[in-house]
């Protein structure tokens, strides 16, 4: 079975549903991407989506909609998005098989591109 572009844990699904329910403006899901940042080179981005962006990869899991920026999909293939909470912080986390390193403070990561064939297979089965 081919890799999924992304998958979500139950905690991530629950938190996204809470965000959608609590939003004062219409929210249909979240958009995940990456940007150049930090000492390790890249960081994950997350934004609320009121209207899907044409061309984004779309994942629907357990009724939750996640949109992935096309340029980020190559670096996010096979990633599991989670939501973690502890005494000091809470937030979405990404378990990414394409991550090769991270900075000491946890603000940025090093990512390598996924295999193009695996990406094509994941998109074909999405």
Short mmCIF file of N, CA and C in Angstrom, two decimals:
data_model
loop_
_atom_site.label_atom_id
_atom_site.label_comp_id
_atom_site.label_asym_id
_atom_site.label_seq_id
_atom_site.Cartn_x
_atom_site.Cartn_y
_atom_site.Cartn_z
N UNK A 1 0.85 -1.18 0.00
CA UNK A 1 0.00 0.00 0.00
C UNK A 1 0.89 1.24 0.00
N UNK A 2 0.60 2.21 -0.85
CA UNK A 2 1.45 3.40 -0.91
C UNK A 2 1.32 4.25 0.35
N UNK A 3 2.34 5.05 0.60
CA UNK A 3 2.30 6.01 1.70
C UNK A 3 1.15 6.98 1.49
N UNK A 4 0.59 7.47 2.59
CA UNK A 4 -0.37 8.56 2.52
C UNK A 4 0.41 9.86 2.48
N UNK A 5 -0.18 10.88 1.87
CA UNK A 5 0.48 12.19 1.89
C UNK A 5 0.67 12.61 3.34
N UNK A 6 -0.39 12.56 4.12
CA UNK A 6 -0.33 12.83 5.56
C UNK A 6 -1.42 12.04 6.23
N UNK A 7 -1.24 11.79 7.52
CA UNK A 7 -2.32 11.20 8.31
C UNK A 7 -2.40 11.95 9.63
N UNK A 8 -3.51 11.77 10.33
CA UNK A 8 -3.77 12.49 11.57
C UNK A 8 -4.03 11.53 12.71
N UNK A 9 -3.54 11.87 13.89
CA UNK A 9 -3.88 11.10 15.08
C UNK A 9 -5.27 11.54 15.54
N UNK A 10 -5.86 10.75 16.43
CA UNK A 10 -7.16 11.13 16.99
C UNK A 10 -7.08 12.46 17.72
N UNK A 11 -5.96 12.72 18.40
CA UNK A 11 -5.79 13.99 19.13
C UNK A 11 -5.77 15.18 18.16
N UNK A 12 -5.13 15.02 17.01
CA UNK A 12 -5.10 16.10 16.01
C UNK A 12 -6.50 16.33 15.45
N UNK A 13 -7.23 15.25 15.16
CA UNK A 13 -8.60 15.38 14.64
C UNK A 13 -9.47 16.11 15.66
N UNK A 14 -9.35 15.72 16.92
CA UNK A 14 -10.16 16.35 17.97
C UNK A 14 -9.85 17.84 18.08
N UNK A 15 -8.56 18.21 18.04
CA UNK A 15 -8.19 19.63 18.17
C UNK A 15 -8.64 20.43 16.96
N UNK A 16 -8.50 19.90 15.77
CA UNK A 16 -8.96 20.62 14.57
C UNK A 16 -10.47 20.82 14.64
N UNK A 17 -11.21 19.81 15.08
CA UNK A 17 -12.66 19.97 15.24
C UNK A 17 -12.99 21.06 16.26
N UNK A 18 -12.25 21.14 17.35
CA UNK A 18 -12.46 22.20 18.35
C UNK A 18 -12.21 23.57 17.74
N UNK A 19 -11.14 23.70 16.95
CA UNK A 19 -10.81 24.97 16.30
C UNK A 19 -11.95 25.39 15.38
N UNK A 20 -12.46 24.45 14.60
CA UNK A 20 -13.54 24.75 13.66
C UNK A 20 -14.79 25.19 14.43
N UNK A 21 -15.13 24.47 15.49
CA UNK A 21 -16.33 24.79 16.28
C UNK A 21 -16.21 26.14 16.98
N UNK A 22 -15.01 26.48 17.46
CA UNK A 22 -14.81 27.71 18.23
C UNK A 22 -14.55 28.95 17.37
N UNK A 23 -14.37 28.77 16.08
CA UNK A 23 -14.01 29.89 15.21
C UNK A 23 -15.19 30.84 15.00
N UNK A 24 -14.88 32.13 15.07
CA UNK A 24 -15.91 33.16 14.82
C UNK A 24 -16.20 33.31 13.33
N UNK A 25 -15.26 32.87 12.50
CA UNK A 25 -15.44 32.92 11.05
C UNK A 25 -15.49 31.49 10.53
N UNK A 26 -16.08 31.28 9.36
CA UNK A 26 -16.17 29.92 8.83
C UNK A 26 -14.78 29.32 8.57
N UNK A 27 -14.56 28.12 9.10
CA UNK A 27 -13.31 27.39 8.90
C UNK A 27 -13.69 25.99 8.42
N UNK A 28 -13.10 25.56 7.30
CA UNK A 28 -13.40 24.24 6.76
C UNK A 28 -12.30 23.22 7.04
N UNK A 29 -11.16 23.70 7.51
CA UNK A 29 -10.05 22.81 7.79
C UNK A 29 -8.78 23.59 8.06
N UNK A 30 -7.64 22.90 7.93
CA UNK A 30 -6.35 23.55 8.12
C UNK A 30 -5.47 23.32 6.90
N UNK A 31 -4.52 24.23 6.72
CA UNK A 31 -3.57 24.14 5.61
C UNK A 31 -2.17 24.01 6.20
N UNK A 32 -1.46 22.99 5.75
CA UNK A 32 -0.11 22.70 6.26
C UNK A 32 0.89 23.01 5.15
N UNK A 33 1.99 23.60 5.55
CA UNK A 33 3.06 23.89 4.60
C UNK A 33 4.40 23.91 5.31
N UNK A 34 5.40 24.35 4.60
CA UNK A 34 6.73 24.55 5.18
C UNK A 34 7.25 25.90 4.68
N UNK A 35 8.14 26.49 5.46
CA UNK A 35 8.79 27.73 5.03
C UNK A 35 10.24 27.69 5.46
N UNK A 36 11.05 28.48 4.79
CA UNK A 36 12.46 28.61 5.17
C UNK A 36 12.51 29.43 6.45
N UNK A 37 13.12 28.85 7.49
CA UNK A 37 13.18 29.56 8.77
C UNK A 37 14.12 28.84 9.73
N UNK A 38 14.59 29.59 10.71
CA UNK A 38 15.35 29.01 11.81
C UNK A 38 16.74 28.55 11.44
N UNK A 39 17.44 28.08 12.46
CA UNK A 39 18.83 27.68 12.25
C UNK A 39 18.97 26.35 11.54
N UNK A 40 17.92 25.50 11.56
CA UNK A 40 18.01 24.22 10.86
C UNK A 40 17.54 24.33 9.41
N UNK A 41 16.85 25.41 9.06
CA UNK A 41 16.52 25.63 7.66
C UNK A 41 15.06 25.75 7.29
N UNK A 42 14.18 24.97 7.93
CA UNK A 42 12.77 25.01 7.56
C UNK A 42 11.90 24.85 8.81
N UNK A 43 10.66 25.31 8.69
CA UNK A 43 9.70 25.08 9.77
C UNK A 43 8.34 24.79 9.16
N UNK A 44 7.52 24.13 9.95
CA UNK A 44 6.17 23.79 9.51
C UNK A 44 5.28 25.01 9.68
N UNK A 45 4.31 25.16 8.78
CA UNK A 45 3.33 26.23 8.91
C UNK A 45 1.95 25.60 9.00
N UNK A 46 1.07 26.29 9.67
CA UNK A 46 -0.30 25.81 9.84
C UNK A 46 -1.21 27.02 9.82
N UNK A 47 -2.25 26.97 8.99
CA UNK A 47 -3.20 28.07 8.89
C UNK A 47 -4.61 27.51 8.80
N UNK A 48 -5.56 28.28 9.28
CA UNK A 48 -6.96 27.89 9.16
C UNK A 48 -7.43 28.20 7.75
N UNK A 49 -8.31 27.36 7.21
CA UNK A 49 -8.78 27.50 5.85
C UNK A 49 -10.28 27.78 5.86
N UNK A 50 -10.65 28.92 5.29
CA UNK A 50 -12.08 29.21 5.16
C UNK A 50 -12.58 28.78 3.78
N UNK A 51 -11.63 28.69 2.85
CA UNK A 51 -11.95 28.23 1.50
C UNK A 51 -10.72 27.52 0.94
N UNK A 52 -10.87 26.29 0.44
CA UNK A 52 -9.71 25.56 -0.08
C UNK A 52 -8.98 26.33 -1.19
N UNK A 53 -7.66 26.17 -1.19
CA UNK A 53 -6.82 26.79 -2.22
C UNK A 53 -6.69 25.82 -3.38
N UNK A 54 -7.02 26.28 -4.59
CA UNK A 54 -6.94 25.44 -5.78
C UNK A 54 -5.50 24.93 -5.95
N UNK A 55 -5.37 23.64 -6.18
CA UNK A 55 -4.06 23.03 -6.39
C UNK A 55 -3.47 22.37 -5.16
N UNK A 56 -4.03 22.65 -3.98
CA UNK A 56 -3.53 22.00 -2.77
C UNK A 56 -3.85 20.52 -2.80
N UNK A 57 -3.00 19.71 -2.18
CA UNK A 57 -3.34 18.31 -1.94
C UNK A 57 -4.34 18.29 -0.80
N UNK A 58 -5.35 17.44 -0.90
CA UNK A 58 -6.43 17.40 0.09
C UNK A 58 -6.45 16.04 0.77
N UNK A 59 -6.49 16.08 2.09
CA UNK A 59 -6.61 14.86 2.87
C UNK A 59 -7.87 15.01 3.72
N UNK A 60 -8.70 14.00 3.71
CA UNK A 60 -9.84 13.98 4.62
C UNK A 60 -9.70 12.74 5.48
N UNK A 61 -9.62 12.97 6.77
CA UNK A 61 -9.46 11.85 7.70
C UNK A 61 -10.40 12.06 8.88
N UNK A 62 -11.25 11.07 9.11
CA UNK A 62 -12.21 11.12 10.22
C UNK A 62 -13.04 12.39 10.19
N UNK A 63 -13.40 12.84 8.97
CA UNK A 63 -14.25 14.02 8.81
C UNK A 63 -13.52 15.35 8.85
N UNK A 64 -12.21 15.33 9.06
CA UNK A 64 -11.42 16.56 9.12
C UNK A 64 -10.71 16.76 7.79
N UNK A 65 -10.68 18.01 7.34
CA UNK A 65 -10.05 18.34 6.07
C UNK A 65 -8.72 19.04 6.31
N UNK A 66 -7.67 18.50 5.68
CA UNK A 66 -6.34 19.09 5.73
C UNK A 66 -5.91 19.33 4.30
N UNK A 67 -5.42 20.52 4.05
CA UNK A 67 -4.93 20.91 2.73
C UNK A 67 -3.42 21.12 2.85
N UNK A 68 -2.67 20.59 1.89
CA UNK A 68 -1.22 20.67 1.93
C UNK A 68 -0.74 21.46 0.72
N UNK A 69 0.08 22.48 1.00
CA UNK A 69 0.65 23.28 -0.08
C UNK A 69 1.40 22.35 -1.03
N UNK A 70 1.20 22.49 -2.35
CA UNK A 70 1.85 21.59 -3.31
C UNK A 70 3.37 21.52 -3.15
N UNK A 71 4.03 22.65 -2.90
CA UNK A 71 5.49 22.63 -2.77
C UNK A 71 5.94 21.92 -1.50
N UNK A 72 5.04 21.80 -0.52
CA UNK A 72 5.38 21.15 0.75
C UNK A 72 5.15 19.64 0.70
N UNK A 73 4.28 19.18 -0.17
CA UNK A 73 3.92 17.76 -0.21
C UNK A 73 5.14 16.87 -0.37
N UNK A 74 6.09 17.28 -1.18
CA UNK A 74 7.30 16.49 -1.41
C UNK A 74 8.09 16.27 -0.11
N UNK A 75 7.99 17.22 0.82
CA UNK A 75 8.71 17.12 2.09
C UNK A 75 7.87 16.53 3.22
N UNK A 76 6.56 16.41 3.00
CA UNK A 76 5.65 15.94 4.06
C UNK A 76 5.12 14.53 3.83
N UNK A 77 5.45 13.91 2.71
CA UNK A 77 4.94 12.59 2.38
C UNK A 77 5.18 11.60 3.53
N UNK A 78 4.10 10.99 4.00
CA UNK A 78 4.20 10.01 5.07
C UNK A 78 4.16 10.59 6.48
N UNK A 79 3.97 11.90 6.61
CA UNK A 79 3.98 12.56 7.91
C UNK A 79 2.70 12.27 8.70
N UNK A 80 2.86 12.12 10.00
CA UNK A 80 1.73 11.97 10.91
C UNK A 80 1.62 13.25 11.73
N UNK A 81 0.48 13.91 11.63
CA UNK A 81 0.23 15.14 12.39
C UNK A 81 -0.47 14.76 13.69
N UNK A 82 0.05 15.29 14.80
CA UNK A 82 -0.49 14.97 16.12
C UNK A 82 -0.74 16.29 16.85
N UNK A 83 -1.46 16.22 17.96
CA UNK A 83 -1.62 17.36 18.86
C UNK A 83 -1.20 16.89 20.23
N UNK A 84 -0.24 17.61 20.82
CA UNK A 84 0.29 17.22 22.12
C UNK A 84 0.12 18.36 23.11
N UNK A 85 -0.17 17.98 24.34
CA UNK A 85 -0.37 18.94 25.40
C UNK A 85 0.38 18.48 26.63
N UNK A 86 1.11 19.40 27.28
CA UNK A 86 1.70 19.09 28.58
C UNK A 86 1.58 20.33 29.46
N UNK A 87 2.21 20.31 30.59
CA UNK A 87 2.07 21.42 31.55
C UNK A 87 2.55 22.75 30.98
N UNK A 88 3.60 22.71 30.17
CA UNK A 88 4.22 23.95 29.69
C UNK A 88 3.73 24.42 28.33
N UNK A 89 3.27 23.50 27.49
CA UNK A 89 2.91 23.93 26.13
C UNK A 89 1.91 22.97 25.51
N UNK A 90 1.31 23.43 24.45
CA UNK A 90 0.45 22.57 23.64
C UNK A 90 0.59 23.00 22.19
N UNK A 91 0.41 22.04 21.29
CA UNK A 91 0.49 22.39 19.88
C UNK A 91 0.53 21.18 18.99
N UNK A 92 0.43 21.45 17.70
CA UNK A 92 0.52 20.38 16.71
C UNK A 92 1.97 19.98 16.54
N UNK A 93 2.19 18.69 16.37
CA UNK A 93 3.53 18.16 16.12
C UNK A 93 3.48 17.33 14.84
N UNK A 94 4.64 17.12 14.25
CA UNK A 94 4.73 16.39 12.99
C UNK A 94 5.79 15.30 13.12
N UNK A 95 5.37 14.07 12.93
CA UNK A 95 6.31 12.94 12.89
C UNK A 95 6.56 12.67 11.40
N UNK A 96 7.69 13.16 10.92
CA UNK A 96 7.95 13.20 9.50
C UNK A 96 9.14 12.29 9.14
N UNK A 97 8.89 11.27 8.30
CA UNK A 97 10.00 10.39 7.91
C UNK A 97 11.05 11.08 7.04
N UNK A 98 10.74 12.27 6.54
CA UNK A 98 11.68 13.01 5.70
C UNK A 98 12.53 14.00 6.50
N UNK A 99 12.31 14.05 7.79
CA UNK A 99 13.08 14.95 8.65
C UNK A 99 14.43 14.33 8.95
N UNK A 100 15.49 15.09 8.68
CA UNK A 100 16.84 14.58 8.90
C UNK A 100 17.52 15.23 10.09
N UNK A 101 16.93 16.27 10.64
CA UNK A 101 17.52 16.94 11.80
C UNK A 101 16.62 18.05 12.28
N UNK A 102 16.99 18.63 13.42
CA UNK A 102 16.25 19.77 13.95
C UNK A 102 17.19 20.61 14.80
N UNK A 103 16.81 21.85 15.02
CA UNK A 103 17.65 22.72 15.84
C UNK A 103 17.42 22.37 17.32
N UNK A 104 18.28 22.84 18.16
CA UNK A 104 18.20 22.53 19.58
C UNK A 104 16.96 23.09 20.26
N UNK A 105 16.44 24.21 19.80
CA UNK A 105 15.28 24.81 20.46
C UNK A 105 13.96 24.25 19.92
N UNK A 106 14.01 23.45 18.86
CA UNK A 106 12.80 22.84 18.32
C UNK A 106 11.97 23.73 17.41
N UNK A 107 12.51 24.88 17.03
CA UNK A 107 11.76 25.81 16.17
C UNK A 107 11.86 25.50 14.69
N UNK A 108 12.91 24.79 14.29
CA UNK A 108 13.07 24.51 12.87
C UNK A 108 13.63 23.10 12.67
N UNK A 109 13.50 22.62 11.44
CA UNK A 109 13.89 21.25 11.09
C UNK A 109 14.65 21.24 9.77
N UNK A 110 15.33 20.12 9.54
CA UNK A 110 15.94 19.86 8.24
C UNK A 110 15.11 18.77 7.57
N UNK A 111 14.69 19.01 6.34
CA UNK A 111 13.86 18.05 5.62
C UNK A 111 14.51 17.70 4.30
N UNK A 112 14.38 16.43 3.91
CA UNK A 112 14.84 16.00 2.59
C UNK A 112 13.60 15.68 1.76
N UNK A 113 13.68 15.86 0.46
CA UNK A 113 12.53 15.52 -0.39
C UNK A 113 12.24 14.02 -0.38
N UNK A 114 10.99 13.68 -0.46
CA UNK A 114 10.58 12.27 -0.55
C UNK A 114 10.85 11.78 -1.97
N UNK A 115 10.75 10.49 -2.14
CA UNK A 115 10.91 9.87 -3.45
C UNK A 115 9.76 10.30 -4.37
N UNK A 116 10.07 10.77 -5.56
CA UNK A 116 9.04 11.26 -6.49
C UNK A 116 8.06 10.17 -6.90
N UNK A 117 8.54 8.95 -7.05
CA UNK A 117 7.65 7.85 -7.41
C UNK A 117 6.64 7.60 -6.28
N UNK A 118 7.13 7.61 -5.05
CA UNK A 118 6.25 7.41 -3.89
C UNK A 118 5.22 8.54 -3.80
N UNK A 119 5.65 9.77 -4.11
CA UNK A 119 4.72 10.90 -4.10
C UNK A 119 3.64 10.73 -5.16
N UNK A 120 4.03 10.32 -6.35
CA UNK A 120 3.06 10.11 -7.44
C UNK A 120 2.04 9.03 -7.06
N UNK A 121 2.53 7.96 -6.42
CA UNK A 121 1.63 6.88 -5.99
C UNK A 121 0.66 7.37 -4.91
N UNK A 122 1.17 8.18 -3.97
CA UNK A 122 0.31 8.70 -2.90
C UNK A 122 -0.78 9.62 -3.47
N UNK A 123 -0.40 10.45 -4.42
CA UNK A 123 -1.39 11.34 -5.04
C UNK A 123 -2.41 10.55 -5.84
N UNK A 124 -1.99 9.48 -6.48
CA UNK A 124 -2.91 8.65 -7.27
C UNK A 124 -3.94 7.95 -6.40
N UNK A 125 -3.56 7.66 -5.15
CA UNK A 125 -4.46 6.94 -4.25
C UNK A 125 -5.17 7.87 -3.26
N UNK A 126 -4.92 9.17 -3.36
CA UNK A 126 -5.54 10.13 -2.43
C UNK A 126 -7.00 10.36 -2.76
#
